[in-house]
Amino acid sequence: MSITVTTWSLEQTSPADLRPAAEPADGLTIMRAEVPSPEFSRFLYTAVGGDIRWIDRLGMTYAEWERALAEPGTETWVAYERGTPAGYVELAAQAGGSVEIVYFGLVPAFRGRRIGGHLLTHGVRRAWDLAERWPELPATKRVWLHTCSLDGEHAMDNYLRRGFRLFETKEEPAEDVATPGPWPGAF
């Protein structure tokens, strides 16, 4: 069965565009996963995207995950609540000083608790200062992302409230796939 998926592309073109979210209650820390780990990244990907049809990376091999994570300017920032992974943001540097927020989201149990705005704020700040950690890269001139009609119900609002501006909208047919869950048979 085919469905129509709307994809919105959003951007910031200056660090001044960011409108930070309030920090949530104590107990939340955000740390960079400095050692690229396909196992950990796949865990985050399935834990966050399993109920909202993230499927594009499910078929990747271990070597493909390794290559993606080893690219200069690729970073994974993880939010932890009292030691438990609550969500993540994955950044990827691109030619010309663009940084894409490739993946962003929260594990379902942590949604609706005012964590997402803070994690997105942190991720956007790390995108703007990416060249400080990767001197071989040019300074960031643009931070961008895309979201779609299959993503979480608060995703677009969070992006707009953080200062992102819409620059493109596309509607495309897509196969209506079953929600994979974080592991086979989870739902």
Coordinates of C-alpha atoms in Angstrom, one line a residue:
M1 CA 0.0 0.0 0.0
S2 CA 1.3 3.5 -0.9
I3 CA 1.0 6.6 1.2
T4 CA 2.0 10.2 0.7
V5 CA 4.8 11.5 2.9
T6 CA 5.5 15.2 3.3
T7 CA 9.1 16.1 3.9
W8 CA 10.0 19.6 5.2
S9 CA 13.6 20.9 5.0
L10 CA 14.5 23.6 7.6
E11 CA 17.7 25.6 8.2
Q12 CA 19.5 28.2 10.3
T13 CA 22.0 30.4 8.6
S14 CA 23.5 32.1 11.7
P15 CA 24.2 31.0 15.3
A16 CA 22.0 34.0 16.3
D17 CA 19.0 32.1 14.8
L18 CA 19.0 29.6 17.6
R19 CA 16.3 30.2 20.2
P20 CA 17.3 28.0 23.1
A21 CA 14.9 25.9 25.1
A22 CA 14.7 25.9 28.8
E23 CA 16.8 23.3 30.6
P24 CA 14.8 20.4 32.0
A25 CA 14.9 19.3 35.6
D26 CA 18.1 18.0 37.1
G27 CA 19.3 14.5 36.2
L28 CA 19.8 15.1 32.5
T29 CA 23.3 15.2 31.0
I30 CA 24.3 15.3 27.4
M31 CA 27.6 13.7 26.3
R32 CA 29.3 13.1 23.0
A33 CA 29.8 9.5 22.1
E34 CA 33.5 10.1 21.1
V35 CA 34.2 6.5 20.2
P36 CA 32.3 5.6 17.0
S37 CA 30.3 2.4 17.8
P38 CA 28.0 0.9 15.2
E39 CA 26.4 -1.2 17.9
F40 CA 25.6 1.8 20.1
S41 CA 24.5 4.0 17.1
R42 CA 22.2 1.3 15.8
F43 CA 20.7 0.9 19.3
L44 CA 20.0 4.6 19.5
Y45 CA 18.6 4.6 15.9
T46 CA 16.1 1.8 16.6
A47 CA 15.2 2.9 20.1
V48 CA 14.3 6.4 18.9
G49 CA 12.9 5.6 15.5
G50 CA 11.4 2.2 15.9
D51 CA 7.8 3.5 16.5
I52 CA 7.9 6.2 13.9
R53 CA 9.0 4.1 10.9
W54 CA 12.7 4.9 10.7
I55 CA 13.8 2.2 8.3
D56 CA 16.5 3.8 6.0
R57 CA 19.4 2.5 8.1
L58 CA 18.0 -0.9 9.1
G59 CA 19.6 -2.7 6.1
M60 CA 23.1 -1.2 6.6
T61 CA 25.9 -3.6 7.3
Y62 CA 28.3 -3.2 10.2
A63 CA 31.0 -1.9 7.7
E64 CA 28.5 0.7 6.4
W65 CA 27.8 1.9 9.9
E66 CA 31.5 2.1 10.6
R67 CA 32.1 4.2 7.5
A68 CA 29.2 6.6 8.2
L69 CA 30.4 7.2 11.8
A70 CA 34.0 7.6 10.9
E71 CA 33.4 10.5 8.5
P72 CA 35.2 13.7 9.7
G73 CA 32.6 16.0 11.3
T74 CA 30.2 13.2 12.2
E75 CA 29.2 13.3 15.9
T76 CA 26.7 11.7 18.1
W77 CA 25.5 13.5 21.2
V78 CA 23.4 11.5 23.7
A79 CA 21.1 12.7 26.4
Y80 CA 21.1 10.6 29.5
E81 CA 18.6 10.8 32.4
R82 CA 20.3 9.4 35.5
G83 CA 22.5 7.2 33.3
T84 CA 19.8 5.9 30.9
P85 CA 20.0 7.0 27.2
A86 CA 17.0 9.2 26.6
G87 CA 17.7 10.4 23.1
Y88 CA 20.3 11.6 20.7
V89 CA 21.3 14.0 17.9
E90 CA 23.6 12.9 15.1
L91 CA 25.5 15.6 13.2
A92 CA 27.2 15.3 9.8
A93 CA 29.5 17.9 8.2
Q94 CA 28.9 18.6 4.5
A95 CA 30.8 20.5 1.8
G96 CA 30.8 24.2 2.0
G97 CA 30.3 24.6 5.7
S98 CA 26.9 23.0 6.1
V99 CA 26.1 20.7 9.0
E100 CA 23.1 18.4 8.8
I101 CA 21.3 17.2 11.8
V102 CA 20.9 13.7 10.3
Y103 CA 19.0 12.2 13.2
F104 CA 17.4 13.6 16.3
G105 CA 14.8 12.2 18.7
L106 CA 13.9 10.7 22.0
V107 CA 13.3 7.2 23.2
P108 CA 9.5 6.9 23.5
A109 CA 9.5 6.7 27.4
F110 CA 11.3 10.1 27.5
R111 CA 9.0 12.1 25.1
G112 CA 6.7 14.8 26.5
R113 CA 9.1 15.6 29.4
R114 CA 10.7 18.8 28.0
I115 CA 13.9 17.0 27.1
G116 CA 13.6 17.4 23.3
G117 CA 14.0 21.1 23.1
H118 CA 17.0 21.1 25.4
L119 CA 18.7 18.3 23.4
L120 CA 18.0 20.0 20.1
T121 CA 19.4 23.3 21.5
H122 CA 22.5 21.4 22.5
G123 CA 22.8 19.7 19.1
V124 CA 22.4 23.0 17.2
R125 CA 25.1 24.6 19.3
R126 CA 27.5 21.7 18.7
A127 CA 26.7 22.0 14.9
W128 CA 27.6 25.7 15.0
D129 CA 30.9 25.0 16.8
L130 CA 31.8 21.8 14.9
A131 CA 34.9 23.2 13.3
E132 CA 36.4 23.9 16.7
R133 CA 36.5 20.1 17.2
W134 CA 37.4 19.3 13.6
P135 CA 40.0 21.8 12.5
E136 CA 40.2 20.3 9.0
L137 CA 36.6 21.5 8.3
P138 CA 35.4 25.0 7.4
A139 CA 33.5 27.0 9.8
T140 CA 29.8 26.2 9.9
K141 CA 27.7 28.6 7.7
R142 CA 24.4 26.7 7.8
V143 CA 22.7 24.1 10.0
W144 CA 19.9 22.2 8.4
L145 CA 17.6 19.2 8.8
H146 CA 14.6 17.6 7.4
T147 CA 11.5 16.1 9.1
C148 CA 8.5 14.4 7.7
S149 CA 4.9 13.7 8.3
L150 CA 5.9 10.3 9.8
D151 CA 8.0 11.9 12.6
G152 CA 6.8 12.6 16.1
E153 CA 3.8 14.9 16.5
H154 CA 5.9 17.6 18.2
A155 CA 9.0 17.5 15.9
M156 CA 8.1 20.4 13.6
D157 CA 7.0 22.6 16.4
N158 CA 10.3 22.0 18.3
Y159 CA 12.3 22.9 15.2
L160 CA 10.4 26.1 14.5
R161 CA 10.6 27.1 18.2
R162 CA 14.4 26.6 18.1
G163 CA 14.6 29.1 15.2
F164 CA 14.7 26.9 12.1
R165 CA 13.1 28.3 9.0
L166 CA 11.4 26.2 6.3
F167 CA 13.1 26.3 2.9
E168 CA 11.6 23.3 1.0
T169 CA 8.5 21.1 1.1
K170 CA 8.1 17.9 -0.9
E171 CA 5.3 15.3 -1.1
E172 CA 6.2 11.9 -2.4
P173 CA 4.6 8.5 -2.5
A174 CA 6.1 5.9 -0.1
E175 CA 5.4 2.4 0.8
D176 CA 3.4 2.1 4.0
V177 CA 5.7 -0.1 6.0
A178 CA 4.9 -1.7 9.3
T179 CA 6.4 0.0 12.3
P180 CA 9.5 -2.0 12.9
G181 CA 9.9 -1.3 16.6
P182 CA 13.3 -1.3 18.3
W183 CA 13.6 -5.0 17.8
P184 CA 11.7 -7.7 15.8
G185 CA 8.3 -8.3 17.3
A186 CA 8.4 -5.3 19.7
F187 CA 5.0 -4.1 18.7

